[in-house]
Short mmCIF file of C-alpha atoms in Angstrom, two decimals:
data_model
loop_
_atom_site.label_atom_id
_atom_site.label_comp_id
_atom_site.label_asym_id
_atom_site.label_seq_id
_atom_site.Cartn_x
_atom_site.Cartn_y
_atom_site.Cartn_z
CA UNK N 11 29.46 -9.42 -32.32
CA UNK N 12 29.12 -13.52 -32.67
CA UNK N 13 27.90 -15.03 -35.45
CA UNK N 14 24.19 -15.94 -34.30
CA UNK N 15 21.50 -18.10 -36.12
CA UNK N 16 18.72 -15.39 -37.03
CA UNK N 17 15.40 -17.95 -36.72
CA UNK N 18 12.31 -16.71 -35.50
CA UNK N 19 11.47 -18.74 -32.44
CA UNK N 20 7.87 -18.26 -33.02
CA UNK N 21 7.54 -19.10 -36.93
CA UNK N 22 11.12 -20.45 -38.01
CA UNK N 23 10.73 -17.65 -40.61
CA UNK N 24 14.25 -15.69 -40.99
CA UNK N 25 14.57 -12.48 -39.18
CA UNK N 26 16.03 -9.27 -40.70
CA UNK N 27 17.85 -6.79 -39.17
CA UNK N 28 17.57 -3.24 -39.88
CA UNK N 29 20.90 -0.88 -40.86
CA UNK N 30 21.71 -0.80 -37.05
CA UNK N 31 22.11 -4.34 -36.80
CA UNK N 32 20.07 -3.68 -33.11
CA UNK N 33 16.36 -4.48 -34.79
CA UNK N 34 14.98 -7.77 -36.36
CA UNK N 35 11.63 -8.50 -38.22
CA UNK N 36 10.44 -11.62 -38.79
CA UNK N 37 9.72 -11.99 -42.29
CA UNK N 38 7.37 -14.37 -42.12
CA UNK N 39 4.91 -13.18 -39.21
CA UNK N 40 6.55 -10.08 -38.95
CA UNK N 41 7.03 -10.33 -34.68
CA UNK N 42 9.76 -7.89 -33.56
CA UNK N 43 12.97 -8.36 -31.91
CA UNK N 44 16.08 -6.43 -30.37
CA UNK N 45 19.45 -7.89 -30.91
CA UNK N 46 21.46 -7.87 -27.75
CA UNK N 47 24.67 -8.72 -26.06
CA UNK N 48 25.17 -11.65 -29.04
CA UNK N 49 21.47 -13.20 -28.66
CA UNK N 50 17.95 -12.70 -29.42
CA UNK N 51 15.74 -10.83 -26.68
CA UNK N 52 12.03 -10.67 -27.61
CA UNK N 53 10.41 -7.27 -27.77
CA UNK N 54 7.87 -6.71 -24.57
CA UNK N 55 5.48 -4.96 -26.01
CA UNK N 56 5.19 -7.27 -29.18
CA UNK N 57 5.44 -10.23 -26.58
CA UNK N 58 2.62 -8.56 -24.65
CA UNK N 59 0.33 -8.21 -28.10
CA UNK N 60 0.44 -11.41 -29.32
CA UNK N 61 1.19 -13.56 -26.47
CA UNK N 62 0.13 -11.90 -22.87
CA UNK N 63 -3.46 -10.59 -23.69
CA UNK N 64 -4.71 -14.36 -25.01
CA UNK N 65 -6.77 -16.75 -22.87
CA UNK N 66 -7.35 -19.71 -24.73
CA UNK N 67 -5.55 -22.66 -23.52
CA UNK N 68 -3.94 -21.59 -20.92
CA UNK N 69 -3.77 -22.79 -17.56
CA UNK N 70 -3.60 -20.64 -14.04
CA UNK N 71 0.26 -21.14 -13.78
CA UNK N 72 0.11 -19.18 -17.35
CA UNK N 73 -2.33 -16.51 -16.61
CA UNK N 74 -1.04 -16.03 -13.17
CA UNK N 75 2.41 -15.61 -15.29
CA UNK N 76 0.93 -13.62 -17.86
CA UNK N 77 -0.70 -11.02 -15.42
CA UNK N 78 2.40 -10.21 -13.37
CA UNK N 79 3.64 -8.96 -17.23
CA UNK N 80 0.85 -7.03 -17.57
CA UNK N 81 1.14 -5.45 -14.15
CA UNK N 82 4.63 -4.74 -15.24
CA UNK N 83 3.26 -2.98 -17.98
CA UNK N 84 1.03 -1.01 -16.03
CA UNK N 85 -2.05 -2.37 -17.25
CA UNK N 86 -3.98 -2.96 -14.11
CA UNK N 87 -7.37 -3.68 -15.86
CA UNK N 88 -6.24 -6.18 -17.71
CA UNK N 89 -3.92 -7.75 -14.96
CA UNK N 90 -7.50 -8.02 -13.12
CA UNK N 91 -9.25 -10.26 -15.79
CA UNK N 92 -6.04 -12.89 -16.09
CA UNK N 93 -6.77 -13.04 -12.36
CA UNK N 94 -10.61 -13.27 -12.35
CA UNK N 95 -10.08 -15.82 -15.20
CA UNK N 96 -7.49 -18.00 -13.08
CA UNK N 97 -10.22 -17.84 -10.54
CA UNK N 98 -12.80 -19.39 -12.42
CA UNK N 99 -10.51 -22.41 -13.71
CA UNK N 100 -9.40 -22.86 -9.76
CA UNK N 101 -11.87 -21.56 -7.10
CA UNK N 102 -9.95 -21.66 -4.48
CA UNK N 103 -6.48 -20.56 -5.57
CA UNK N 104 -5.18 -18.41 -3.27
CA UNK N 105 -2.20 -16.41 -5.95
CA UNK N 106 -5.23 -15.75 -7.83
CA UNK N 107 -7.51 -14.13 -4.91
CA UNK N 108 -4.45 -11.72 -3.99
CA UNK N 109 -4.02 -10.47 -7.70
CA UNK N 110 -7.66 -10.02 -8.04
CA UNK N 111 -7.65 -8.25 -4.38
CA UNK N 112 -4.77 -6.32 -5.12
CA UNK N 113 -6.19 -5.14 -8.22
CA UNK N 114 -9.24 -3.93 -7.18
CA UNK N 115 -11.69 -7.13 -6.85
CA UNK N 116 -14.38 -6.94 -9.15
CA UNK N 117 -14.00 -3.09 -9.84
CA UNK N 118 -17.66 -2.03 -9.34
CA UNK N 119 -17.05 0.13 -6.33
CA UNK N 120 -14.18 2.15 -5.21
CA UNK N 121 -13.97 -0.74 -1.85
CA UNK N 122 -14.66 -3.29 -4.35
CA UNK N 123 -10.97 -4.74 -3.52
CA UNK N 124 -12.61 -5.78 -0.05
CA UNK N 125 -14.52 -8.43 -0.45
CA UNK N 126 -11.89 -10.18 -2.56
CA UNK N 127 -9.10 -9.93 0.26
CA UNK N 128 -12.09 -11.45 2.46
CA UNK N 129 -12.25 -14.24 0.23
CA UNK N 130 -8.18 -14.17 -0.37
CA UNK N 131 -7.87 -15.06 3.32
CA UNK N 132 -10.70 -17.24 3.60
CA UNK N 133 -8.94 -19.86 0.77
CA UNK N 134 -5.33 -19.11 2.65
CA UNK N 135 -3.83 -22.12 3.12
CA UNK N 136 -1.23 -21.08 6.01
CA UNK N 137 -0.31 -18.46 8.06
CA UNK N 138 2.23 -16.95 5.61
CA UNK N 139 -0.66 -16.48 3.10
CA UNK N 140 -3.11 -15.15 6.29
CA UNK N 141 -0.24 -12.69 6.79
CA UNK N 142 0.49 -11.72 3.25
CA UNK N 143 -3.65 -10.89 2.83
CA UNK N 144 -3.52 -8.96 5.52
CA UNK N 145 -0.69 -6.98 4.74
CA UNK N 146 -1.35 -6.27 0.89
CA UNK N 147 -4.78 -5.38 2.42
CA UNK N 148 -3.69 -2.51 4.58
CA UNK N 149 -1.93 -1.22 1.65
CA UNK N 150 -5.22 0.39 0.94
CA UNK N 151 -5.11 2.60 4.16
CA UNK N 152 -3.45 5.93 3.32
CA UNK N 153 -1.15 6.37 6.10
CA UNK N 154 1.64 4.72 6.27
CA UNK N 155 2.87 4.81 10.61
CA UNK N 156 -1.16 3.51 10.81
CA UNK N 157 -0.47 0.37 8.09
CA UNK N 158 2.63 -0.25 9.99
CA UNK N 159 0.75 -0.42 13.26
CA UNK N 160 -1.82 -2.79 12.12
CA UNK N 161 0.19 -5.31 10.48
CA UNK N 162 2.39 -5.26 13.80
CA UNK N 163 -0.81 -5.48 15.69
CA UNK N 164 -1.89 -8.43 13.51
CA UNK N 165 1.97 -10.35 13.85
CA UNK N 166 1.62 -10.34 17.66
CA UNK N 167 -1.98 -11.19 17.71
CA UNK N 168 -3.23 -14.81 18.63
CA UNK N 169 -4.72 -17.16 15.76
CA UNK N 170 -8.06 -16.36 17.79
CA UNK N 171 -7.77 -12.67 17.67
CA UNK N 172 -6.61 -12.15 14.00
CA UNK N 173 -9.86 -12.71 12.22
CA UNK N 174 -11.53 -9.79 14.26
CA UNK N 175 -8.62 -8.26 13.34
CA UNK N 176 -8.95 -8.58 9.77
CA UNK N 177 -12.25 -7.51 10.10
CA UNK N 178 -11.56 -4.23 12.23
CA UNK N 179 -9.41 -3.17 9.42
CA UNK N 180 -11.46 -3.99 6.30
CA UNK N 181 -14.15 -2.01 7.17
CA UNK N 182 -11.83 1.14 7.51
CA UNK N 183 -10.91 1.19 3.90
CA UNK N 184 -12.21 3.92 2.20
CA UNK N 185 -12.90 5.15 6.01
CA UNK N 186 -11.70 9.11 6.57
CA UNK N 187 -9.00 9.68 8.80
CA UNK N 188 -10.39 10.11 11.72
CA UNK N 189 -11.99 6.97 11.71
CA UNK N 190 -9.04 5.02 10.54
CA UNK N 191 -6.90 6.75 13.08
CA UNK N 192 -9.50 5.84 16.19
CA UNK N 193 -9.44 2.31 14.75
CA UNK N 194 -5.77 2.59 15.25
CA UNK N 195 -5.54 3.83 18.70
CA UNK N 196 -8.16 1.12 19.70
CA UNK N 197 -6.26 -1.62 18.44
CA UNK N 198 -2.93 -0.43 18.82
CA UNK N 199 -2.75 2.31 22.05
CA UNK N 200 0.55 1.40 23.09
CA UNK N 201 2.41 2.55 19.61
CA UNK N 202 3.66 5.67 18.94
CA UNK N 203 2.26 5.89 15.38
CA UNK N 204 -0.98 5.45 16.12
CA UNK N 205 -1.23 8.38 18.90
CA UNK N 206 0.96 10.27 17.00
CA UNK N 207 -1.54 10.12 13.50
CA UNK N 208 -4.53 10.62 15.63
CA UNK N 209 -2.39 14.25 17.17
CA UNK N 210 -1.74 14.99 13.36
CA UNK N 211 -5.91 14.34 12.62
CA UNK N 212 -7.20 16.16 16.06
CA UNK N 213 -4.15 19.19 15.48
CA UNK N 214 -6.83 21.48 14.08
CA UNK N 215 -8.50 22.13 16.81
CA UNK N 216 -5.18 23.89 17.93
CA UNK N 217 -5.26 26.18 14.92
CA UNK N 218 -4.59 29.68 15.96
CA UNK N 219 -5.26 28.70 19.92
CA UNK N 220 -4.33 31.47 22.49
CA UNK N 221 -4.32 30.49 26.19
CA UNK N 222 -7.16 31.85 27.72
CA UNK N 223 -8.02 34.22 31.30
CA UNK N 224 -7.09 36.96 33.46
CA UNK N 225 -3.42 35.44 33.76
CA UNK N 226 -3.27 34.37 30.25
CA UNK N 227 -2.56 30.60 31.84
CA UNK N 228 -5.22 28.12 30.77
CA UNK N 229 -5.53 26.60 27.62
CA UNK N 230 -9.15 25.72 25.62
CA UNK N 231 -10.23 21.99 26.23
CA UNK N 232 -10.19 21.34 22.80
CA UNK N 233 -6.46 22.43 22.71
CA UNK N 234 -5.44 20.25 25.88
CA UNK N 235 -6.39 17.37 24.20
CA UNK N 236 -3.88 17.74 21.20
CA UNK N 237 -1.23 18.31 23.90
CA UNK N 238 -2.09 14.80 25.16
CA UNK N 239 -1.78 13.54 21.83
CA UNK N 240 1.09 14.49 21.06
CA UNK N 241 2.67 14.08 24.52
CA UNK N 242 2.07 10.15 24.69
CA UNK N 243 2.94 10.74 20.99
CA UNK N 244 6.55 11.51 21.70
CA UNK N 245 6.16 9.77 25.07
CA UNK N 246 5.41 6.38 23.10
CA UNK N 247 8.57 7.08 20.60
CA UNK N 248 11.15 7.43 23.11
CA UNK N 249 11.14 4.51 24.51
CA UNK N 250 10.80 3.12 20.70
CA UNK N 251 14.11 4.87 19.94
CA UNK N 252 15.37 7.81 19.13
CA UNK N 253 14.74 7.66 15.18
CA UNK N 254 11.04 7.59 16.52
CA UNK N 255 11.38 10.24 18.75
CA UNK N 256 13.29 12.19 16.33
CA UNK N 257 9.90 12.08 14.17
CA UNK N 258 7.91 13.40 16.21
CA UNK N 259 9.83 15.76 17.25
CA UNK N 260 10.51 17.50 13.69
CA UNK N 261 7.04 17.33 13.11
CA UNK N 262 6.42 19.91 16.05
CA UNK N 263 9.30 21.80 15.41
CA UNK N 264 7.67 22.34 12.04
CA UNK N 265 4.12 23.28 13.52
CA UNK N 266 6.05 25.66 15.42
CA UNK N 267 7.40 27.37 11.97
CA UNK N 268 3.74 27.65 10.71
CA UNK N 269 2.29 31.36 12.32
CA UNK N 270 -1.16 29.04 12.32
CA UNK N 271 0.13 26.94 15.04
CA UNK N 272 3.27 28.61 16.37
CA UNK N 273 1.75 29.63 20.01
CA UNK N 274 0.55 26.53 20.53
CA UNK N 275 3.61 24.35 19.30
CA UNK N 276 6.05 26.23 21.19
CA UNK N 277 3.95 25.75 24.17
CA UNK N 278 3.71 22.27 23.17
CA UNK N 279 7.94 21.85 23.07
CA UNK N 280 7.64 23.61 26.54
CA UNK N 281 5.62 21.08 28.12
CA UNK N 282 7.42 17.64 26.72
CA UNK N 283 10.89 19.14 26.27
CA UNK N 284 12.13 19.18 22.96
#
């Protein structure tokens, strides 16, 4: 290893390394530091301690800074109040909003997060930012193919049509499935992932069906409509390729391995071809 000068960069008090040459104390303010590849690399968590957690002084470049690390960290909470704190030094910053959306707005409710991506894209200064709100805003929906749809829905939207957009979507969060999937179909009835997510929500009602009458040939309502589901489903994903189609399709192919649904699935592969 290189000689290297052993100076706290904090203090100017000399450091002291342990028997494995890896470890250094100050010895004046006693802050902690790992020796490696021939220089000097701060401990995280004692950076975190001393420096991180502090407000006083700083401005919203260094609290925007210093909640990233505690993100990194895992510390959410905390995270939340550098962000609330930029906030109050600069109203309308817009890195600020998203952290403080992203981490769950003011925390009081378990949508709390959606107000603050309201404001977020109401301070947006561009369309990047617009689009970045948006998008770390569906984050909160649980399904992925029906976050996927909306932002796509959103890109190809006009300027005139994304605020309704925005809205549509914020006041699914925290929504059940079947709401956030009927949101989806609305907005989006053209893509595959939306009808296909609204099959996978409405596929109960094809638990255990049996076709019906003296010939054993016609199907419960209920059940007919799942078919159609899942029929524009897979319709919808061939012509979106056949990694799409090739979804779909091994989702049925496992209903049809489940005794639950096995009647009806096979009848299902019957009718689109798989």
């Amino acid at each position: 290893m290189a000689k290297i000068n052993l100076v706290c960069e904090h203090c100017g008090g000399a450091i002291k390394l342990d028997n494995s040459h890896e470890v250094g104390m100050c010895e004046n303010c006693f802050s902690q530091f790992i020796v490696k590849e021939d220089k000097i690399v701060q401990n995280i968590t004692q950076h975190i301690t001393k420096h991180v957690y502090g407000y006083a002084g700083k401005d919203v470049e260094e609290l925007l800074i210093d909640a990233d690390d505690l993100l990194d960290c895992g510390d959410e909470a905390a995270a939340n109040r550098k962000y609330k704190r930029a906030i109050d030094i600069q109203p309308d910053c817009w890195e600020a909003w998203l952290g403080y959306a992203n981490t769950r707005g003011d925390r009081s409710h378990y949508i709390s997060m959606v107000p603050a991506y309201i404001h977020t894209c109401n301070v947006a200064a561009n369309e990047q930012q617009i689009v970045r709100t948006f998008v770390d805003m569906t984050s909160w929906i649980p399904i992925s193919n029906i976050r996927s749809a909306f932002v796509r829905a959103f890109n190809l939207a006009p300027s005139s049509e994304r605020r309704q957009i925005f809205k549509l979507v914020s006041d699914v969060i925290g929504c059940d499935e079947t709401e956030i999937a009927a949101l989806a179909v609305d907005l989006c009835p053209d893509d595959w992932r939306t009808n296909f997510e609204m099959a996978k929500v409405r596929q109960i009602r094809a638990r255990w069906s049996q076709p019906e009458g003296f010939f054993k040939s016609k199907w419960p309502e209920q059940t007919e409509e799942v078919f159609r589901l899942f029929g524009k489903a897979y319709d919808l994903a061939k012509k979106d390729g056949e990694q799409a189609a090739s979804s779909v399709a091994t989702y049925i192919n496992g209903l049809a391995r489940d005794g639950s649904y096995a009647t009806f699935a096979n009848e299902l592969k019957r009718r689109i071809g798989i």
